[in-house]
Short mmCIF file of N, CA and C in Angstrom, two decimals:
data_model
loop_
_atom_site.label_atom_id
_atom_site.label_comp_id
_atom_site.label_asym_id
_atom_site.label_seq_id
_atom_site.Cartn_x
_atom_site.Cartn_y
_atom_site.Cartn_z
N UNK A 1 -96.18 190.64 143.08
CA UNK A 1 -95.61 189.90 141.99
C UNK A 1 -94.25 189.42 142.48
N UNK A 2 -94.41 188.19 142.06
CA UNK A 2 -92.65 187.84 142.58
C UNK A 2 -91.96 187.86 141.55
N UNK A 3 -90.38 187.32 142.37
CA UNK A 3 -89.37 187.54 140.84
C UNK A 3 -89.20 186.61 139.89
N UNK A 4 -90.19 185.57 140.10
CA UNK A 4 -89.97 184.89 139.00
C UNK A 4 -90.94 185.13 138.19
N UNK A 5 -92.12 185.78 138.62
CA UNK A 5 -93.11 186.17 137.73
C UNK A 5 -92.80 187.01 136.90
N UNK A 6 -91.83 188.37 137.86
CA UNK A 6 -91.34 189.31 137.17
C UNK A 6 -90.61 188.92 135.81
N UNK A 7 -89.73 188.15 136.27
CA UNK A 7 -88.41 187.71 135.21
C UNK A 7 -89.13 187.20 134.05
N UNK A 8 -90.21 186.76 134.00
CA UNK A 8 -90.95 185.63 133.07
C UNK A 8 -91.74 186.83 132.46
N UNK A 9 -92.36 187.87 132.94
CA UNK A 9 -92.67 188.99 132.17
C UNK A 9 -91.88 189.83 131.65
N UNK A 10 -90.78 190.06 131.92
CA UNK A 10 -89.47 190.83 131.41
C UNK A 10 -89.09 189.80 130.48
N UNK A 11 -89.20 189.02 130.43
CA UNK A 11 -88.50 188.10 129.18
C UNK A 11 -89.68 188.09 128.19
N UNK A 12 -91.01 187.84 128.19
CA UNK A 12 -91.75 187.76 127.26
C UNK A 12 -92.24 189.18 126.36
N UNK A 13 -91.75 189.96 127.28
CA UNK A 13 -91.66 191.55 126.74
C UNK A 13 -90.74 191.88 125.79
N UNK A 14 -89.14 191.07 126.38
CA UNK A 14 -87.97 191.42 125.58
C UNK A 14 -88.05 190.32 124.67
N UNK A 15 -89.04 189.52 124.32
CA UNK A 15 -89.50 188.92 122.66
C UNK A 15 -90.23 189.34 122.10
N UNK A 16 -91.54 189.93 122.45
CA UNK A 16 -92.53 190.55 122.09
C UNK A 16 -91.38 191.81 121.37
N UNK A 17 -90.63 192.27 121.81
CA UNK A 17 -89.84 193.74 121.31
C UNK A 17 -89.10 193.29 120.15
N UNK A 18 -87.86 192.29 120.23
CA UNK A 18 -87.51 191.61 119.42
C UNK A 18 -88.34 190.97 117.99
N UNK A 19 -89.27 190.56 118.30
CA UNK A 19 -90.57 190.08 117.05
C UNK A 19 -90.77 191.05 116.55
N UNK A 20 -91.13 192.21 117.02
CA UNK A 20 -91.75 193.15 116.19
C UNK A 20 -90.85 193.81 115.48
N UNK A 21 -89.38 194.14 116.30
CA UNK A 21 -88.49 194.87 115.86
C UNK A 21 -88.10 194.59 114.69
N UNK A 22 -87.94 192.94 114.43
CA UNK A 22 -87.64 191.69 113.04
C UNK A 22 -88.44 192.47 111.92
N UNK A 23 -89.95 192.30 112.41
CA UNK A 23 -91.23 192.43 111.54
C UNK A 23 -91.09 193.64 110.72
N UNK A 24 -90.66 194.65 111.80
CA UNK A 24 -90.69 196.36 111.38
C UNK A 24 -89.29 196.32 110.34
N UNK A 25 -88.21 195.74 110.33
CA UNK A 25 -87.47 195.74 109.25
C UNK A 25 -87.52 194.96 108.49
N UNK A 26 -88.48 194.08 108.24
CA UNK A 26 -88.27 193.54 107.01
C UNK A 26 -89.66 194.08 106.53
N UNK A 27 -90.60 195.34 107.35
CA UNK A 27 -91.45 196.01 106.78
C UNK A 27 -90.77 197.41 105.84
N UNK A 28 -89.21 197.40 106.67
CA UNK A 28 -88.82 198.57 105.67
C UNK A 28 -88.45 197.95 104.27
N UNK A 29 -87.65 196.86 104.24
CA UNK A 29 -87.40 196.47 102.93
C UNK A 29 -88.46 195.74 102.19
N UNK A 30 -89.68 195.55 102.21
CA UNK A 30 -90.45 195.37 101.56
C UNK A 30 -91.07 196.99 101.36
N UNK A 31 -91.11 198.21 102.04
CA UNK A 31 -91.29 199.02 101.24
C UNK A 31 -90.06 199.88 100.64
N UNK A 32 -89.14 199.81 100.82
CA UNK A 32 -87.86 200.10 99.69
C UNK A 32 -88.40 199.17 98.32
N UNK A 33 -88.47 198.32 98.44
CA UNK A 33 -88.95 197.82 97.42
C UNK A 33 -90.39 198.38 96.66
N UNK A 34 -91.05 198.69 97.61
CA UNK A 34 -92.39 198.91 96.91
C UNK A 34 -91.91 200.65 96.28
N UNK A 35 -91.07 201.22 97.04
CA UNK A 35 -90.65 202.38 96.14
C UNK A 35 -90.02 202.09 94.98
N UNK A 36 -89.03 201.15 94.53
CA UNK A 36 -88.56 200.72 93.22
C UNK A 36 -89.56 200.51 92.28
N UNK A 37 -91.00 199.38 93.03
CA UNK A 37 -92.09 198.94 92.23
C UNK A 37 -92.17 200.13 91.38
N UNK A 38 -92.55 201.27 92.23
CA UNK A 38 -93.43 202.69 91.88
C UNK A 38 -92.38 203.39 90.52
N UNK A 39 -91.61 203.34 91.01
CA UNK A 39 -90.63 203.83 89.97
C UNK A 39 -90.65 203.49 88.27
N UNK A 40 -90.29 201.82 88.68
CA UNK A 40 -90.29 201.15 87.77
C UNK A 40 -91.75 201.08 86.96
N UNK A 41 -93.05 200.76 87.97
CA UNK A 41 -94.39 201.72 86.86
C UNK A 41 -94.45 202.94 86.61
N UNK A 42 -93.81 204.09 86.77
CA UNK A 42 -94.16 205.32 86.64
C UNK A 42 -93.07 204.94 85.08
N UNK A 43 -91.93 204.75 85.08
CA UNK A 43 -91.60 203.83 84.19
C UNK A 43 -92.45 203.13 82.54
N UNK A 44 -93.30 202.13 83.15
CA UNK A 44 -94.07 201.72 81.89
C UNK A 44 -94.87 202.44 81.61
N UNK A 45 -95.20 203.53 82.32
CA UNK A 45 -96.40 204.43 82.14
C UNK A 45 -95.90 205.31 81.33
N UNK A 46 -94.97 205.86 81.09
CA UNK A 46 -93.94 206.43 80.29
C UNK A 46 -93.96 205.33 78.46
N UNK A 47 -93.62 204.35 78.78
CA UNK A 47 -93.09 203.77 77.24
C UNK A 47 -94.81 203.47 77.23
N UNK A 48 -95.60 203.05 77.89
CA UNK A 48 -96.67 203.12 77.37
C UNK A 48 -97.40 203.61 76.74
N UNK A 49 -97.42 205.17 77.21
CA UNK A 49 -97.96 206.25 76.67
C UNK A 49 -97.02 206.78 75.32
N UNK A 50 -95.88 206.39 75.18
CA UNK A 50 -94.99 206.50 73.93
C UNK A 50 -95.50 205.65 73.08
N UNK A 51 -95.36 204.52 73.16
CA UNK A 51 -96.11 203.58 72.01
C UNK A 51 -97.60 203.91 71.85
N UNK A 52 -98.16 204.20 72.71
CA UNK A 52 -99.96 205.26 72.16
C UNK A 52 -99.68 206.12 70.91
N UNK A 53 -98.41 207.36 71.23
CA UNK A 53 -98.13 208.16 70.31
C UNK A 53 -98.10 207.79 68.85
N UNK A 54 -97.37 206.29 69.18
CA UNK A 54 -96.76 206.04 67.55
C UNK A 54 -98.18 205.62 66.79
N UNK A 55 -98.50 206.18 65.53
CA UNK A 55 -99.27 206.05 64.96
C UNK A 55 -98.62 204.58 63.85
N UNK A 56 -99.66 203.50 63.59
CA UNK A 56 -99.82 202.35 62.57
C UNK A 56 -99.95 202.28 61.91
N UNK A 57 -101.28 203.44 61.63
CA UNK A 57 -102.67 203.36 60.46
C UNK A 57 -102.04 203.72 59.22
N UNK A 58 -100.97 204.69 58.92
CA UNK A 58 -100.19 205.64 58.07
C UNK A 58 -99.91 204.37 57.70
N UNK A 59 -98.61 203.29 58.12
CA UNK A 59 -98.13 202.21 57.95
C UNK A 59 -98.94 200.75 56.99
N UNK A 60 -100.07 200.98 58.12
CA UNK A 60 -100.82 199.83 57.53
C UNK A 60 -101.92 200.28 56.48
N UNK A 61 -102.03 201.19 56.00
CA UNK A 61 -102.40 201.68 55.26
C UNK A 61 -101.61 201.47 53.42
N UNK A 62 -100.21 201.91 53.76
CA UNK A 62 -99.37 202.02 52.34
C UNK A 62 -99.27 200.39 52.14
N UNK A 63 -98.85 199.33 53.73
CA UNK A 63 -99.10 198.07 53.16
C UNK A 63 -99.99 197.43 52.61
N UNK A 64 -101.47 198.00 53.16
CA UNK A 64 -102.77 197.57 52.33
C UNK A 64 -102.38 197.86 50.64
N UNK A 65 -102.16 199.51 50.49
CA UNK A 65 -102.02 200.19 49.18
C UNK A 65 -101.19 199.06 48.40
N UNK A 66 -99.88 198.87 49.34
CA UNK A 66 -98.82 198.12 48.37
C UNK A 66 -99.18 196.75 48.15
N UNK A 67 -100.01 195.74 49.04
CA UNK A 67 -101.03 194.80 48.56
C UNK A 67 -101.47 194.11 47.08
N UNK A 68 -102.64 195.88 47.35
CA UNK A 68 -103.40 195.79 46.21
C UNK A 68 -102.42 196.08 45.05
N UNK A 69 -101.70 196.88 44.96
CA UNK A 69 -101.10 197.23 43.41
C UNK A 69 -100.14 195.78 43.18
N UNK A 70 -99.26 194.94 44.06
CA UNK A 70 -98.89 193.89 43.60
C UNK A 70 -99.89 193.15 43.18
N UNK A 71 -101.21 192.92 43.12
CA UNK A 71 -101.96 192.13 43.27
C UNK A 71 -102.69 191.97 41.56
N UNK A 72 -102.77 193.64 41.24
CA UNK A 72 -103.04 193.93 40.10
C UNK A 72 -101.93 193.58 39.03
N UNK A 73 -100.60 194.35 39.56
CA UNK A 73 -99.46 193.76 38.54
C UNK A 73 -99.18 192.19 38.22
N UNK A 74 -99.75 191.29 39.25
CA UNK A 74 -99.66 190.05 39.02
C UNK A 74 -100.85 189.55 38.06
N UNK A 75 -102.27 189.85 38.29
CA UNK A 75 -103.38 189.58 37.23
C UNK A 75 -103.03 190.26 35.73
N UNK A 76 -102.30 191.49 36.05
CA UNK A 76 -101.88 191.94 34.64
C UNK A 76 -100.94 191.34 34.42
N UNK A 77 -100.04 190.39 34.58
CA UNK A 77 -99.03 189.78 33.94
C UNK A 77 -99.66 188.38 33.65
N UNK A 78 -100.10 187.77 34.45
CA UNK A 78 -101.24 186.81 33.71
C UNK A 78 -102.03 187.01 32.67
N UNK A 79 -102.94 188.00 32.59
CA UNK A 79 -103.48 188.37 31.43
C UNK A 79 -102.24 188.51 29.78
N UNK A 80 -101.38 189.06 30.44
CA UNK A 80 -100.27 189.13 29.21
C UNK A 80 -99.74 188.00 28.67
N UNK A 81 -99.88 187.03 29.69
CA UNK A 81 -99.07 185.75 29.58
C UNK A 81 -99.83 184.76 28.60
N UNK A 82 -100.99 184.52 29.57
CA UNK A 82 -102.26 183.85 28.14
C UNK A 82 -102.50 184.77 27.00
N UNK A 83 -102.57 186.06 26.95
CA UNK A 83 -102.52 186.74 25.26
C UNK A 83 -101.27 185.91 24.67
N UNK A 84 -100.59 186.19 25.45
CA UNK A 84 -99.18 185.94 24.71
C UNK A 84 -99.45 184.20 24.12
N UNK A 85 -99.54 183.21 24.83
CA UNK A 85 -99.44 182.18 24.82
C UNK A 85 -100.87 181.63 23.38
N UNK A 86 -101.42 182.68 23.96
CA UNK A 86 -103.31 182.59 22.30
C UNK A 86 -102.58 183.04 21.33
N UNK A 87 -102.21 184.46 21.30
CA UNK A 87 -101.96 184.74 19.57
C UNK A 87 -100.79 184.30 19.24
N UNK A 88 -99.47 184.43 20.30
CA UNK A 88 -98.30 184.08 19.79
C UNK A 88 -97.55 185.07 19.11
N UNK A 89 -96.35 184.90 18.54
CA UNK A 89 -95.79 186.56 17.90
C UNK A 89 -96.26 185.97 15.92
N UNK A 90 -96.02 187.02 15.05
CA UNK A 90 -96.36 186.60 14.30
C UNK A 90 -95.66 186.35 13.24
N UNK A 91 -96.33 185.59 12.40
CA UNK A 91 -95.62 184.46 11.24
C UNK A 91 -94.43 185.61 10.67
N UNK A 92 -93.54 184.41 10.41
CA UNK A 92 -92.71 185.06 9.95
C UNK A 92 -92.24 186.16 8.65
N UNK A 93 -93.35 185.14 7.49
CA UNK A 93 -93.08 186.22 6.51
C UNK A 93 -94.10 186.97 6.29
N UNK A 94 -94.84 187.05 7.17
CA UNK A 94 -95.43 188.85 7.46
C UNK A 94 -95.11 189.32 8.21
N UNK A 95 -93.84 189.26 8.71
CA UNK A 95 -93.32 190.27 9.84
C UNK A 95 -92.32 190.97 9.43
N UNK A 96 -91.99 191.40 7.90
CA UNK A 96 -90.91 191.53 7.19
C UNK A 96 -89.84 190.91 7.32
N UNK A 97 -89.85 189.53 7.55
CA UNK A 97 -88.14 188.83 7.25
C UNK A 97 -88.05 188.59 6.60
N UNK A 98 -86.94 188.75 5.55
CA UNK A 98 -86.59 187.97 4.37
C UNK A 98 -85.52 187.32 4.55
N UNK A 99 -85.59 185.88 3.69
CA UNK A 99 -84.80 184.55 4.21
C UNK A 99 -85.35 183.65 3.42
N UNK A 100 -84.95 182.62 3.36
CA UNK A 100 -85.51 181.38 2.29
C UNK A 100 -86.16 181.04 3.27
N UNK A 101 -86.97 179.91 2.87
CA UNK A 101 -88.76 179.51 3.38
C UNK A 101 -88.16 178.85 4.76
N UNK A 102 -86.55 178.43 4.79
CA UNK A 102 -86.15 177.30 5.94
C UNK A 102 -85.91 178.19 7.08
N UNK A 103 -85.36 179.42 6.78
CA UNK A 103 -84.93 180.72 7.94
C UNK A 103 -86.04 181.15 8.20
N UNK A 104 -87.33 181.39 7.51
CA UNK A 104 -88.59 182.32 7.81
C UNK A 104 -89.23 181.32 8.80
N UNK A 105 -89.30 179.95 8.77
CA UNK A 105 -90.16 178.79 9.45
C UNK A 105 -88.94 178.26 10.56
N UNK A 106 -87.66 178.73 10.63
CA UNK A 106 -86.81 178.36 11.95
C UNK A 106 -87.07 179.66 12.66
N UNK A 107 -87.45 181.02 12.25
CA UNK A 107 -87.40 182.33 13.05
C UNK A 107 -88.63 182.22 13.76
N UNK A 108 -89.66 181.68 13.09
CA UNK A 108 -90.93 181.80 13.57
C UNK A 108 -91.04 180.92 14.67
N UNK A 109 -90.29 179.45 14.84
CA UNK A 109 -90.06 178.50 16.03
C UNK A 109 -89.51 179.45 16.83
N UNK A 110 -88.52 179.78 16.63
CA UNK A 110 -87.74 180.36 17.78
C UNK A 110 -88.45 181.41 18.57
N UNK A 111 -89.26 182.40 17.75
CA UNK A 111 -89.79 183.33 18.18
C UNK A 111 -91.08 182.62 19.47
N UNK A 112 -91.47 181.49 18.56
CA UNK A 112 -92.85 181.59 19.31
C UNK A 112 -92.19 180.67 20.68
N UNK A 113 -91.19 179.76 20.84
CA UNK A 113 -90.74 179.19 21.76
C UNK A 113 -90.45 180.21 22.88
N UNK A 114 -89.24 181.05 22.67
CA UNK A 114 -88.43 182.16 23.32
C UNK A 114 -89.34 182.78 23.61
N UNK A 115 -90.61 183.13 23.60
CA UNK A 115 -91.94 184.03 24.09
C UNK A 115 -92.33 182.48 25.18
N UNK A 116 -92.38 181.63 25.16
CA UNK A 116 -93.15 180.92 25.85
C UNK A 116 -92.18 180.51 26.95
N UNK A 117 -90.89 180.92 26.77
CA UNK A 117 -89.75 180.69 27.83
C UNK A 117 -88.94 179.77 28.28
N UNK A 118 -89.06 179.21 26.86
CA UNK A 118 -87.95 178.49 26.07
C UNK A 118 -87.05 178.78 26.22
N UNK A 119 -85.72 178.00 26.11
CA UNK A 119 -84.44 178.21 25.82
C UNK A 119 -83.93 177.03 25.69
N UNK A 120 -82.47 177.29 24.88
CA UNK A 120 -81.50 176.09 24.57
C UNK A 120 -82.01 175.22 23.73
N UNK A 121 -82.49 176.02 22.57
CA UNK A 121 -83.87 175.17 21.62
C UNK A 121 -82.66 175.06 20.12
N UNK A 122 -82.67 173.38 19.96
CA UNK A 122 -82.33 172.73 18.88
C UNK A 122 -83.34 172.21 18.41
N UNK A 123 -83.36 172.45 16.86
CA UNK A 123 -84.45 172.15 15.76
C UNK A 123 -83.65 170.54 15.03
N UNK A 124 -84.51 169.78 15.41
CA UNK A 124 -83.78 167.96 14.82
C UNK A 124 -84.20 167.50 13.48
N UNK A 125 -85.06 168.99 12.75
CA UNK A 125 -84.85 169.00 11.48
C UNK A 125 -84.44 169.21 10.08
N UNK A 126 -83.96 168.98 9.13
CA UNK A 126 -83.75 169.87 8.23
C UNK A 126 -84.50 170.77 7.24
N UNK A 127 -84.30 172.22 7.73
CA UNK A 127 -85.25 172.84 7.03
C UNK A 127 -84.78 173.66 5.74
N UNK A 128 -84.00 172.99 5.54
CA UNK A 128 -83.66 174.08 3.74
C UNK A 128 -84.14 174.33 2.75
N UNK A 129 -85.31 172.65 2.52
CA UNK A 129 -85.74 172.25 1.43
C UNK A 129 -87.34 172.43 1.80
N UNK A 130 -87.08 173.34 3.28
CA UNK A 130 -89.69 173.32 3.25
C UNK A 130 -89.64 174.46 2.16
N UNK A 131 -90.96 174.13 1.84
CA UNK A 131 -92.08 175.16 1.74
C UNK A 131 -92.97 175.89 2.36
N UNK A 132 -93.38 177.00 2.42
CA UNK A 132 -94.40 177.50 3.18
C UNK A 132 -95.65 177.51 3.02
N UNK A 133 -96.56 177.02 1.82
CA UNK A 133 -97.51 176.28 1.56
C UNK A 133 -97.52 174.99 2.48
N UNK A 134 -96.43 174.18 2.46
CA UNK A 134 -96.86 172.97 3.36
C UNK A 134 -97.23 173.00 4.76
N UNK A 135 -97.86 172.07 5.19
CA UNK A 135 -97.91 171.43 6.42
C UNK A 135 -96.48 170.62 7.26
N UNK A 136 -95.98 171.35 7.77
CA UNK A 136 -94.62 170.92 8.48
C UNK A 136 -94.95 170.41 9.52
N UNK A 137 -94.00 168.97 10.25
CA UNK A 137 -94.47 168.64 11.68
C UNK A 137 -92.64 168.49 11.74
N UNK A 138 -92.63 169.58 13.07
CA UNK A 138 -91.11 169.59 13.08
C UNK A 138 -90.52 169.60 14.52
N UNK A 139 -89.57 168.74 14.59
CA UNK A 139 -88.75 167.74 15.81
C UNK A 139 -88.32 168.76 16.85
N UNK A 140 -88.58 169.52 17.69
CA UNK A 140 -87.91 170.38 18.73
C UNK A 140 -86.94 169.33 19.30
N UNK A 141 -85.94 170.34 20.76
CA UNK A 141 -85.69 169.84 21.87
C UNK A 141 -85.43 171.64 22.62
N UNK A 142 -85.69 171.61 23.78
CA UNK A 142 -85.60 172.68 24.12
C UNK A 142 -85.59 172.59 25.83
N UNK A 143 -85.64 173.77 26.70
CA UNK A 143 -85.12 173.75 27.78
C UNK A 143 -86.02 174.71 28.64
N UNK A 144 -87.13 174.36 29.51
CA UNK A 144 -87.15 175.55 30.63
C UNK A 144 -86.92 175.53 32.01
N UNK A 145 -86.48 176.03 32.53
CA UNK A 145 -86.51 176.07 34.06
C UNK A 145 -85.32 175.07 34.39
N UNK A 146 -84.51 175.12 33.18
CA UNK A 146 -83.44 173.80 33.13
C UNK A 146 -84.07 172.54 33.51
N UNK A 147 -85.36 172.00 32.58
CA UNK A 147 -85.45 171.28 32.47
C UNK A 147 -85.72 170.49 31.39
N UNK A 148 -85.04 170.11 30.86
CA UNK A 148 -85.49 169.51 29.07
C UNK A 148 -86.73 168.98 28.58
N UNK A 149 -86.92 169.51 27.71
CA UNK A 149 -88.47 169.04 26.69
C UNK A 149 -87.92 168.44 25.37
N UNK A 150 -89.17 167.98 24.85
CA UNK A 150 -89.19 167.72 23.29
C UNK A 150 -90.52 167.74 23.29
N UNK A 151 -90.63 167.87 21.78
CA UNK A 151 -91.92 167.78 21.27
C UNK A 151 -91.96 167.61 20.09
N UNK A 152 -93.39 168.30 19.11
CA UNK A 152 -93.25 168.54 18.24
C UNK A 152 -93.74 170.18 17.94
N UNK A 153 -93.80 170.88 16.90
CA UNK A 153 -94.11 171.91 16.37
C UNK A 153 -94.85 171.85 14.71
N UNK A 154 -96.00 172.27 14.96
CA UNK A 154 -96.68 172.00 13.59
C UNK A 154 -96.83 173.57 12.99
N UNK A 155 -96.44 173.77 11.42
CA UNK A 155 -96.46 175.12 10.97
C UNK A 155 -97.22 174.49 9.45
N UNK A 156 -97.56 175.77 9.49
CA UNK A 156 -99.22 175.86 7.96
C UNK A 156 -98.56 177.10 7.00
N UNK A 157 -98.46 177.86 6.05
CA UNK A 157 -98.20 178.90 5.64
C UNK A 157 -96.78 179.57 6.14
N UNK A 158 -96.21 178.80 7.12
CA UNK A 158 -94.95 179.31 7.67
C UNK A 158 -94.98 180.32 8.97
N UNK A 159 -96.36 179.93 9.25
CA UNK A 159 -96.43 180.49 10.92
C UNK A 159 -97.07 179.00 11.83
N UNK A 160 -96.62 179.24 12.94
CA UNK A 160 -97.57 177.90 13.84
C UNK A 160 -98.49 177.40 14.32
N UNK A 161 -98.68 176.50 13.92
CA UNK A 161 -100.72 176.43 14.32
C UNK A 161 -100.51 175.37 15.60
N UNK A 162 -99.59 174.56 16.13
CA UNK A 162 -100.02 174.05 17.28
C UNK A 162 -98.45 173.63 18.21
N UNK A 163 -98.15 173.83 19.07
CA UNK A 163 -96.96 173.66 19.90
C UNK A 163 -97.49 172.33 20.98
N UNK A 164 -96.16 171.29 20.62
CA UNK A 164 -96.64 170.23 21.57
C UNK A 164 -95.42 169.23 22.34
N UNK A 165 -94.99 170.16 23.44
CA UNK A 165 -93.64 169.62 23.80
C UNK A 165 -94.48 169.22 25.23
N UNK A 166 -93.36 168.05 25.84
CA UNK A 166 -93.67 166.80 26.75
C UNK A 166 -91.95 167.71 27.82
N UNK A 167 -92.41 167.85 28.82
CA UNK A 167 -91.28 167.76 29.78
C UNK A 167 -90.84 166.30 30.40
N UNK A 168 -89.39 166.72 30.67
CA UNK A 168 -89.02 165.06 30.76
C UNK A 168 -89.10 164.58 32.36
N UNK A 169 -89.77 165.89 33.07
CA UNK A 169 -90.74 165.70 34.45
C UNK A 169 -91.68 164.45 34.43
N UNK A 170 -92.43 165.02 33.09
CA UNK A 170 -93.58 164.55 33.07
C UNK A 170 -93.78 163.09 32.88
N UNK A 171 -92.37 162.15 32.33
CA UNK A 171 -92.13 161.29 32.23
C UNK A 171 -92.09 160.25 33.42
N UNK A 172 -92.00 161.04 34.19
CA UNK A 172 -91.16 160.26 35.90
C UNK A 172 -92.64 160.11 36.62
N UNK A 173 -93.33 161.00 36.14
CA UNK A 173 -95.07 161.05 37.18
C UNK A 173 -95.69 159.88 36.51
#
């Protein structure tokens, strides 16, 4: 072997050493790293198995429970609402008020309005001079949801036989 052969094998040796030497450390820091990996899953394996622990069912259970019972309190307040709105409260002078015929037939408006959720209710009639035998058709103005109505109000015997107010919504549609 001569020396230039030599030299040309001594040099391709001292790269061959060099390459690998590169390779072998950046084989250590890719496994420094793969020890962090390990860590860091031994890690989720941990909160994983913690959130297994936590039980839902208890949870989603009382929300089902609490569901249904809003669900009922709402059909039962509907149901109350149309009773309320069918029979209405009742006439005035069988409900023991005493008052001349104009106070017994303004209590009985008010009553049956203020149940229907009324408010800010002016009567645009004069009632001093009814009777409670008559047939009254009498002038509201009144207020819900702050929004103004009128209508009318029809009373028989001095209780109400038909409620008929117009929102001033209803005007604009």
């Amino acid at each position: 072997m001569t020396e230039l052969q030599f030299s040309l094998f001594f040099v391709a040796l001292l790269v061959g050493y060099v390459l690998v030497h590169v390779r072998l450390a950046r084989f250590e820091t890719y496994l420094k790293e793969a020890g962090q990996l390990r860590l860091l899953n031994e890690r989720l394996k941990g909160v994983s198995d913690h959130l297994e622990s936590i039980r839902l069912d208890r949870v989603e259970t009382a929300l089902e429970q609490l569901h249904q019972d809003l669900e009922q309190v709402r059909d039962a307040t509907l149901r109350v609402e149309r009773n309320a709105s069918k029979v209405g409260p009742e006439p005035a002078h069988f409900s023991g008020y005493k008052g001349s015929p104009g106070d017994q037939v303004r209590a009985a408006i008010e009553a049956r309005l203020l149940g229907m959720g009324y408010g800010n209710l002016r009567i645009l009639a004069d009632l001093s001079s009814v009777n409670l035998d008559d047939e009254l058709e009498i002038l509201v103005e009144c207020e819900k949801n702050h929004m103004p109505s009128k209508g009318r109000i029809i009373t028989r015997n001095g209780s109400i036989q038909d409620v008929q107010l117009q929102s001033a919504a209803q005007n604009f549609t």
